[in-house]
């Protein structure tokens, strides 16, 4: 065999292997299985509320990989090699730009799937510029990290429904053969979310106390129901106030008849406990629902929202 003939044979064999390898990455219908043998749409969800929506809208037609595991504070997420691989192989990537820097960095590394960014689907409210209680510097630092918007949109169930529509559309585009199922699932989820919204409107309509003191500034979207939220920390749980700011928050609580200082899961309760002890007030949990914990692994977004509603009604004398 001449050198020219041998080279031609090697090139042909290589082409055959490449063609076979490409075929192995496709299911029987010819669509990519994104590295999964299941043939299902592969979805990577950055943190819990996005995961919840994906699971409800996709049902059993997709494999949803959560990047933030229960017990992990989502702001502190560092991606493992396996999680990075899940992002790179996903058909859809559900994320919120500015909320988790590690995810933002990974997404910028030329991922192949469609990125469904919350800020492209939902109209987020502007972050507070500061207030008369002396949080200007603290909030400015948080805004630098998060941008000019408040990322905690999921505390408004109707915005969650709006986000579900965006996820539905992305799933339909990725898997048009199952469009009717995705549309039906999104409709059912919207009905559940609308019911929770109505429960909040009714439950918080007549409250003796309108002010709420919380661990960090994650609940501003709830002010649509007539309550006002004063946060000990800023938009991120680790943005701690200085002693003067703590004192001002204490004065605010006294002035407005606050009965309860709310702490949260996934982060230390020390600041809330200390402030409550100093003021002689009760403590309770108001879950920001940024992620699940060991205590809430059996819950879901809907049940946690209802737990928050019960906690607010009890603390604020709502009838």
Tab-separated table of C-alpha atoms in Angstrom:
chain	number	residue	atom	x	y	z
A	1	UNK	CA	0.000	0.000	0.000
A	2	UNK	CA	1.401	3.401	-0.957
A	3	UNK	CA	1.626	6.267	1.607
A	4	UNK	CA	-1.099	8.135	-0.292
A	5	UNK	CA	-3.448	5.146	-0.178
A	6	UNK	CA	-2.752	4.585	3.540
A	7	UNK	CA	-3.519	8.259	4.382
A	8	UNK	CA	-6.777	8.153	2.479
A	9	UNK	CA	-7.808	5.047	4.382
A	10	UNK	CA	-7.081	6.640	7.756
A	11	UNK	CA	-9.076	9.753	6.845
A	12	UNK	CA	-12.049	7.630	5.812
A	13	UNK	CA	-11.917	5.640	9.044
A	14	UNK	CA	-11.735	8.840	11.074
A	15	UNK	CA	-14.743	10.268	9.280
A	16	UNK	CA	-16.710	7.080	9.985
A	17	UNK	CA	-15.873	7.249	13.705
A	18	UNK	CA	-16.856	10.927	13.861
A	19	UNK	CA	-20.171	10.212	12.144
A	20	UNK	CA	-20.857	7.300	14.514
A	21	UNK	CA	-20.002	9.458	17.542
A	22	UNK	CA	-22.407	12.184	16.442
A	23	UNK	CA	-25.157	9.622	15.954
A	24	UNK	CA	-24.591	8.319	19.479
A	25	UNK	CA	-25.351	11.796	20.858
A	26	UNK	CA	-28.791	11.840	19.238
A	27	UNK	CA	-31.971	10.012	20.165
A	28	UNK	CA	-34.167	8.116	17.704
A	29	UNK	CA	-35.886	11.313	16.556
A	30	UNK	CA	-32.541	12.863	15.627
A	31	UNK	CA	-32.612	15.524	18.383
A	32	UNK	CA	-29.751	15.984	20.772
A	33	UNK	CA	-29.985	14.217	24.111
A	34	UNK	CA	-27.369	16.606	25.573
A	35	UNK	CA	-25.223	13.827	26.944
A	36	UNK	CA	-28.144	12.054	28.651
A	37	UNK	CA	-29.372	8.603	27.705
A	38	UNK	CA	-32.937	9.541	28.708
A	39	UNK	CA	-33.687	11.659	25.670
A	40	UNK	CA	-35.404	14.172	27.973
A	41	UNK	CA	-34.801	17.902	27.885
A	42	UNK	CA	-31.897	18.710	30.190
A	43	UNK	CA	-32.510	21.739	32.432
A	44	UNK	CA	-30.009	23.327	34.829
A	45	UNK	CA	-31.688	25.557	37.447
A	46	UNK	CA	-29.480	27.988	39.348
A	47	UNK	CA	-31.440	28.074	42.629
A	48	UNK	CA	-34.627	26.787	44.212
A	49	UNK	CA	-37.473	29.048	42.950
A	50	UNK	CA	-36.257	28.544	39.377
A	51	UNK	CA	-35.982	24.802	39.997
A	52	UNK	CA	-39.551	24.715	41.344
A	53	UNK	CA	-40.948	26.406	38.241
A	54	UNK	CA	-38.966	24.135	35.926
A	55	UNK	CA	-40.165	20.972	37.645
A	56	UNK	CA	-43.791	22.069	37.600
A	57	UNK	CA	-43.825	23.226	33.974
A	58	UNK	CA	-41.728	20.365	32.577
A	59	UNK	CA	-43.242	17.580	34.644
A	60	UNK	CA	-41.618	14.257	33.765
A	61	UNK	CA	-40.561	15.428	30.308
A	62	UNK	CA	-37.310	16.972	31.533
A	63	UNK	CA	-34.471	16.235	33.898
A	64	UNK	CA	-33.975	19.275	36.149
A	65	UNK	CA	-30.561	19.603	37.791
A	66	UNK	CA	-30.484	22.042	40.721
A	67	UNK	CA	-27.168	23.870	41.038
A	68	UNK	CA	-27.902	24.987	44.623
A	69	UNK	CA	-28.405	21.984	46.879
A	70	UNK	CA	-30.562	22.065	50.045
A	71	UNK	CA	-28.701	23.686	52.919
A	72	UNK	CA	-26.542	25.909	50.713
A	73	UNK	CA	-27.055	29.682	50.838
A	74	UNK	CA	-27.427	30.501	47.115
A	75	UNK	CA	-25.395	33.728	47.281
A	76	UNK	CA	-22.426	31.645	48.479
A	77	UNK	CA	-22.646	28.987	45.760
A	78	UNK	CA	-19.388	27.667	44.338
A	79	UNK	CA	-19.827	25.294	41.419
A	80	UNK	CA	-18.299	21.829	41.468
A	81	UNK	CA	-16.846	20.177	38.373
A	82	UNK	CA	-20.041	18.114	37.986
A	83	UNK	CA	-22.253	21.193	38.283
A	84	UNK	CA	-20.192	23.026	35.687
A	85	UNK	CA	-20.538	20.001	33.403
A	86	UNK	CA	-24.325	20.049	33.949
A	87	UNK	CA	-24.392	23.682	32.828
A	88	UNK	CA	-22.334	22.951	29.743
A	89	UNK	CA	-24.524	20.011	28.679
A	90	UNK	CA	-27.936	21.511	29.496
A	91	UNK	CA	-30.496	22.316	26.816
A	92	UNK	CA	-31.914	25.081	29.025
A	93	UNK	CA	-30.159	27.079	31.747
A	94	UNK	CA	-32.392	28.929	34.205
A	95	UNK	CA	-30.556	31.709	35.988
A	96	UNK	CA	-30.844	35.250	37.333
A	97	UNK	CA	-27.974	37.465	36.332
A	98	UNK	CA	-26.307	39.196	39.277
A	99	UNK	CA	-27.745	36.903	41.945
A	100	UNK	CA	-25.040	34.218	41.891
A	101	UNK	CA	-21.659	35.362	40.539
A	102	UNK	CA	-20.367	31.785	40.219
A	103	UNK	CA	-23.230	30.878	37.895
A	104	UNK	CA	-22.800	34.088	35.894
A	105	UNK	CA	-19.117	33.286	35.373
A	106	UNK	CA	-19.892	29.727	34.257
A	107	UNK	CA	-22.616	30.853	31.844
A	108	UNK	CA	-20.195	33.290	30.231
A	109	UNK	CA	-17.911	30.350	29.351
A	110	UNK	CA	-19.739	29.688	26.093
A	111	UNK	CA	-22.493	27.305	27.238
A	112	UNK	CA	-24.408	25.570	24.444
A	113	UNK	CA	-27.956	25.619	25.834
A	114	UNK	CA	-30.470	28.459	25.804
A	115	UNK	CA	-30.122	30.739	28.832
A	116	UNK	CA	-33.448	31.832	30.327
A	117	UNK	CA	-32.477	34.833	32.459
A	118	UNK	CA	-35.100	36.088	34.912
A	119	UNK	CA	-34.428	39.729	34.078
A	120	UNK	CA	-35.312	39.036	30.433
A	121	UNK	CA	-38.697	37.562	31.414
A	122	UNK	CA	-39.831	39.419	34.536
A	123	UNK	CA	-39.905	43.141	35.215
A	124	UNK	CA	-37.870	43.400	38.421
A	125	UNK	CA	-38.371	46.245	40.868
A	126	UNK	CA	-35.613	48.726	41.473
A	127	UNK	CA	-33.440	48.155	44.518
A	128	UNK	CA	-33.923	50.622	47.339
A	129	UNK	CA	-31.457	53.514	47.209
A	130	UNK	CA	-31.331	53.737	50.979
A	131	UNK	CA	-33.751	55.161	53.547
A	132	UNK	CA	-34.073	57.457	56.483
A	133	UNK	CA	-32.877	54.739	58.814
A	134	UNK	CA	-29.272	55.218	57.683
A	135	UNK	CA	-28.782	52.234	55.373
A	136	UNK	CA	-27.484	54.263	52.415
A	137	UNK	CA	-23.921	52.880	52.372
A	138	UNK	CA	-25.045	49.320	53.069
A	139	UNK	CA	-27.633	49.325	50.278
A	140	UNK	CA	-25.209	50.972	47.863
A	141	UNK	CA	-22.774	48.077	48.337
A	142	UNK	CA	-25.556	45.545	47.745
A	143	UNK	CA	-26.733	47.357	44.624
A	144	UNK	CA	-23.192	47.199	43.270
A	145	UNK	CA	-23.274	43.412	43.695
A	146	UNK	CA	-26.818	42.854	42.396
A	147	UNK	CA	-27.132	45.724	39.935
A	148	UNK	CA	-29.940	48.235	40.229
A	149	UNK	CA	-32.755	45.720	40.686
A	150	UNK	CA	-34.058	43.625	43.569
A	151	UNK	CA	-33.653	39.953	42.536
A	152	UNK	CA	-36.159	38.437	45.003
A	153	UNK	CA	-39.076	38.479	42.541
A	154	UNK	CA	-40.476	35.105	43.659
A	155	UNK	CA	-42.132	36.651	46.731
A	156	UNK	CA	-44.729	37.974	44.308
A	157	UNK	CA	-46.604	34.860	43.127
A	158	UNK	CA	-47.863	36.674	40.049
A	159	UNK	CA	-44.297	37.391	38.951
A	160	UNK	CA	-43.568	33.700	39.455
A	161	UNK	CA	-46.462	32.996	37.082
A	162	UNK	CA	-44.964	35.414	34.581
A	163	UNK	CA	-41.624	33.619	34.876
A	164	UNK	CA	-43.370	30.274	34.352
A	165	UNK	CA	-44.584	31.540	30.983
A	166	UNK	CA	-40.999	32.232	29.955
A	167	UNK	CA	-39.903	28.756	31.026
A	168	UNK	CA	-42.867	27.257	29.162
A	169	UNK	CA	-41.898	29.070	25.976
A	170	UNK	CA	-38.292	27.882	26.236
A	171	UNK	CA	-39.386	24.280	26.792
A	172	UNK	CA	-41.758	24.419	23.838
A	173	UNK	CA	-38.944	25.698	21.640
A	174	UNK	CA	-36.611	22.935	22.849
A	175	UNK	CA	-39.242	20.187	22.624
A	176	UNK	CA	-42.126	21.271	20.345
A	177	UNK	CA	-43.641	17.779	20.201
A	178	UNK	CA	-44.735	18.175	23.848
A	179	UNK	CA	-45.923	21.776	23.597
A	180	UNK	CA	-49.471	20.994	24.778
A	181	UNK	CA	-48.199	19.352	27.960
A	182	UNK	CA	-45.926	22.274	28.808
A	183	UNK	CA	-48.758	24.723	28.194
A	184	UNK	CA	-51.161	22.733	30.386
A	185	UNK	CA	-48.586	22.437	33.180
A	186	UNK	CA	-47.840	26.158	33.088
A	187	UNK	CA	-51.561	26.939	33.240
A	188	UNK	CA	-52.008	24.679	36.285
A	189	UNK	CA	-49.050	26.315	38.019
A	190	UNK	CA	-50.409	29.779	37.275
A	191	UNK	CA	-53.702	28.799	38.896
A	192	UNK	CA	-51.856	27.648	42.043
A	193	UNK	CA	-49.795	30.845	42.157
A	194	UNK	CA	-52.852	33.041	41.654
A	195	UNK	CA	-54.529	31.270	44.576
A	196	UNK	CA	-51.550	32.008	46.845
A	197	UNK	CA	-51.625	35.649	45.745
A	198	UNK	CA	-55.300	35.873	46.698
A	199	UNK	CA	-54.588	34.260	50.080
A	200	UNK	CA	-51.959	36.917	50.811
A	201	UNK	CA	-54.293	39.723	49.752
A	202	UNK	CA	-57.051	38.439	52.010
A	203	UNK	CA	-54.828	37.359	54.905
A	204	UNK	CA	-52.912	40.630	55.161
A	205	UNK	CA	-55.758	43.000	54.343
A	206	UNK	CA	-56.485	43.891	57.978
A	207	UNK	CA	-53.324	43.908	60.085
A	208	UNK	CA	-52.987	45.921	63.296
A	209	UNK	CA	-49.248	46.308	62.698
A	210	UNK	CA	-47.951	47.266	59.261
A	211	UNK	CA	-44.188	47.100	59.878
A	212	UNK	CA	-42.030	43.979	59.771
A	213	UNK	CA	-38.370	43.638	60.799
A	214	UNK	CA	-36.531	40.902	58.865
A	215	UNK	CA	-32.990	39.531	58.714
A	216	UNK	CA	-32.126	40.691	55.206
A	217	UNK	CA	-33.731	42.680	52.451
A	218	UNK	CA	-35.395	39.794	50.632
A	219	UNK	CA	-39.073	40.610	51.133
A	220	UNK	CA	-39.693	43.974	49.467
A	221	UNK	CA	-41.958	42.399	46.836
A	222	UNK	CA	-44.386	41.548	49.639
A	223	UNK	CA	-45.099	45.230	50.227
A	224	UNK	CA	-47.782	44.947	47.530
A	225	UNK	CA	-49.922	43.440	50.298
A	226	UNK	CA	-49.719	46.554	52.468
A	227	UNK	CA	-46.798	45.750	54.779
A	228	UNK	CA	-43.520	47.637	55.145
A	229	UNK	CA	-40.284	45.722	55.625
A	230	UNK	CA	-37.265	46.960	57.556
A	231	UNK	CA	-34.172	44.787	57.110
A	232	UNK	CA	-31.307	44.215	59.515
A	233	UNK	CA	-28.948	43.340	56.641
A	234	UNK	CA	-29.076	44.386	53.006
A	235	UNK	CA	-29.950	42.504	49.818
A	236	UNK	CA	-27.355	39.841	50.684
A	237	UNK	CA	-27.557	38.078	54.073
A	238	UNK	CA	-23.913	38.818	54.931
A	239	UNK	CA	-24.269	42.606	54.554
A	240	UNK	CA	-24.257	43.283	58.294
A	241	UNK	CA	-25.233	46.671	59.745
A	242	UNK	CA	-23.039	48.603	62.145
A	243	UNK	CA	-24.079	49.195	65.796
A	244	UNK	CA	-25.591	52.594	65.012
A	245	UNK	CA	-27.786	51.095	62.303
A	246	UNK	CA	-28.869	48.307	64.661
A	247	UNK	CA	-29.871	50.916	67.219
A	248	UNK	CA	-31.904	52.776	64.596
A	249	UNK	CA	-33.681	49.579	63.598
A	250	UNK	CA	-34.495	48.996	67.261
A	251	UNK	CA	-36.001	52.467	67.546
A	252	UNK	CA	-38.009	51.846	64.392
A	253	UNK	CA	-39.373	48.590	65.859
A	254	UNK	CA	-40.430	50.317	69.093
A	255	UNK	CA	-42.010	53.250	67.288
A	256	UNK	CA	-44.126	51.024	65.045
A	257	UNK	CA	-45.234	48.486	67.645
A	258	UNK	CA	-43.318	45.566	66.147
A	259	UNK	CA	-43.785	42.381	68.192
A	260	UNK	CA	-41.465	39.986	66.366
A	261	UNK	CA	-37.985	40.018	64.850
A	262	UNK	CA	-37.810	37.600	61.943
A	263	UNK	CA	-34.758	35.452	61.320
A	264	UNK	CA	-34.371	33.012	58.449
A	265	UNK	CA	-33.021	29.622	57.515
A	266	UNK	CA	-29.624	28.941	55.889
A	267	UNK	CA	-27.852	31.838	57.650
A	268	UNK	CA	-26.957	32.694	61.237
A	269	UNK	CA	-29.786	33.984	63.442
A	270	UNK	CA	-27.376	35.819	65.763
A	271	UNK	CA	-28.230	39.394	64.729
A	272	UNK	CA	-31.987	38.824	64.851
A	273	UNK	CA	-31.714	37.029	68.212
A	274	UNK	CA	-29.565	39.787	69.697
A	275	UNK	CA	-31.888	42.545	68.525
A	276	UNK	CA	-34.958	40.704	69.815
A	277	UNK	CA	-33.299	40.125	73.205
A	278	UNK	CA	-32.341	43.792	73.481
A	279	UNK	CA	-35.887	44.899	72.689
A	280	UNK	CA	-37.683	42.183	74.643
A	281	UNK	CA	-39.441	40.955	71.489
A	282	UNK	CA	-40.259	37.526	70.111
A	283	UNK	CA	-38.429	35.812	67.265
A	284	UNK	CA	-39.883	33.795	64.409
A	285	UNK	CA	-38.789	32.502	61.012
A	286	UNK	CA	-39.681	34.183	57.733
A	287	UNK	CA	-38.231	32.067	54.956
A	288	UNK	CA	-36.754	33.980	51.984
A	289	UNK	CA	-37.266	30.763	49.959
A	290	UNK	CA	-33.935	31.252	48.236
A	291	UNK	CA	-33.158	27.590	48.872
A	292	UNK	CA	-34.349	24.596	50.840
A	293	UNK	CA	-32.816	23.483	54.128
A	294	UNK	CA	-32.696	20.269	56.138
A	295	UNK	CA	-35.907	21.443	57.833
A	296	UNK	CA	-37.743	22.209	54.597
A	297	UNK	CA	-36.652	19.487	52.156
A	298	UNK	CA	-40.186	18.089	52.290
A	299	UNK	CA	-41.756	21.471	51.505
A	300	UNK	CA	-42.136	23.357	48.248
A	301	UNK	CA	-42.483	26.982	47.191
A	302	UNK	CA	-46.250	27.020	47.697
A	303	UNK	CA	-46.186	25.547	51.205
A	304	UNK	CA	-43.316	27.824	52.272
A	305	UNK	CA	-45.175	30.896	51.038
A	306	UNK	CA	-48.186	29.824	53.084
A	307	UNK	CA	-45.964	29.293	56.150
A	308	UNK	CA	-44.667	32.843	55.685
A	309	UNK	CA	-48.218	34.131	55.435
A	310	UNK	CA	-49.163	32.431	58.717
A	311	UNK	CA	-46.059	33.858	60.414
A	312	UNK	CA	-46.848	37.399	59.237
A	313	UNK	CA	-50.479	37.150	60.313
A	314	UNK	CA	-49.465	35.990	63.789
A	315	UNK	CA	-46.796	38.681	64.247
A	316	UNK	CA	-48.818	41.574	62.871
A	317	UNK	CA	-52.220	40.892	64.364
A	318	UNK	CA	-53.951	40.259	61.045
A	319	UNK	CA	-57.556	39.114	61.032
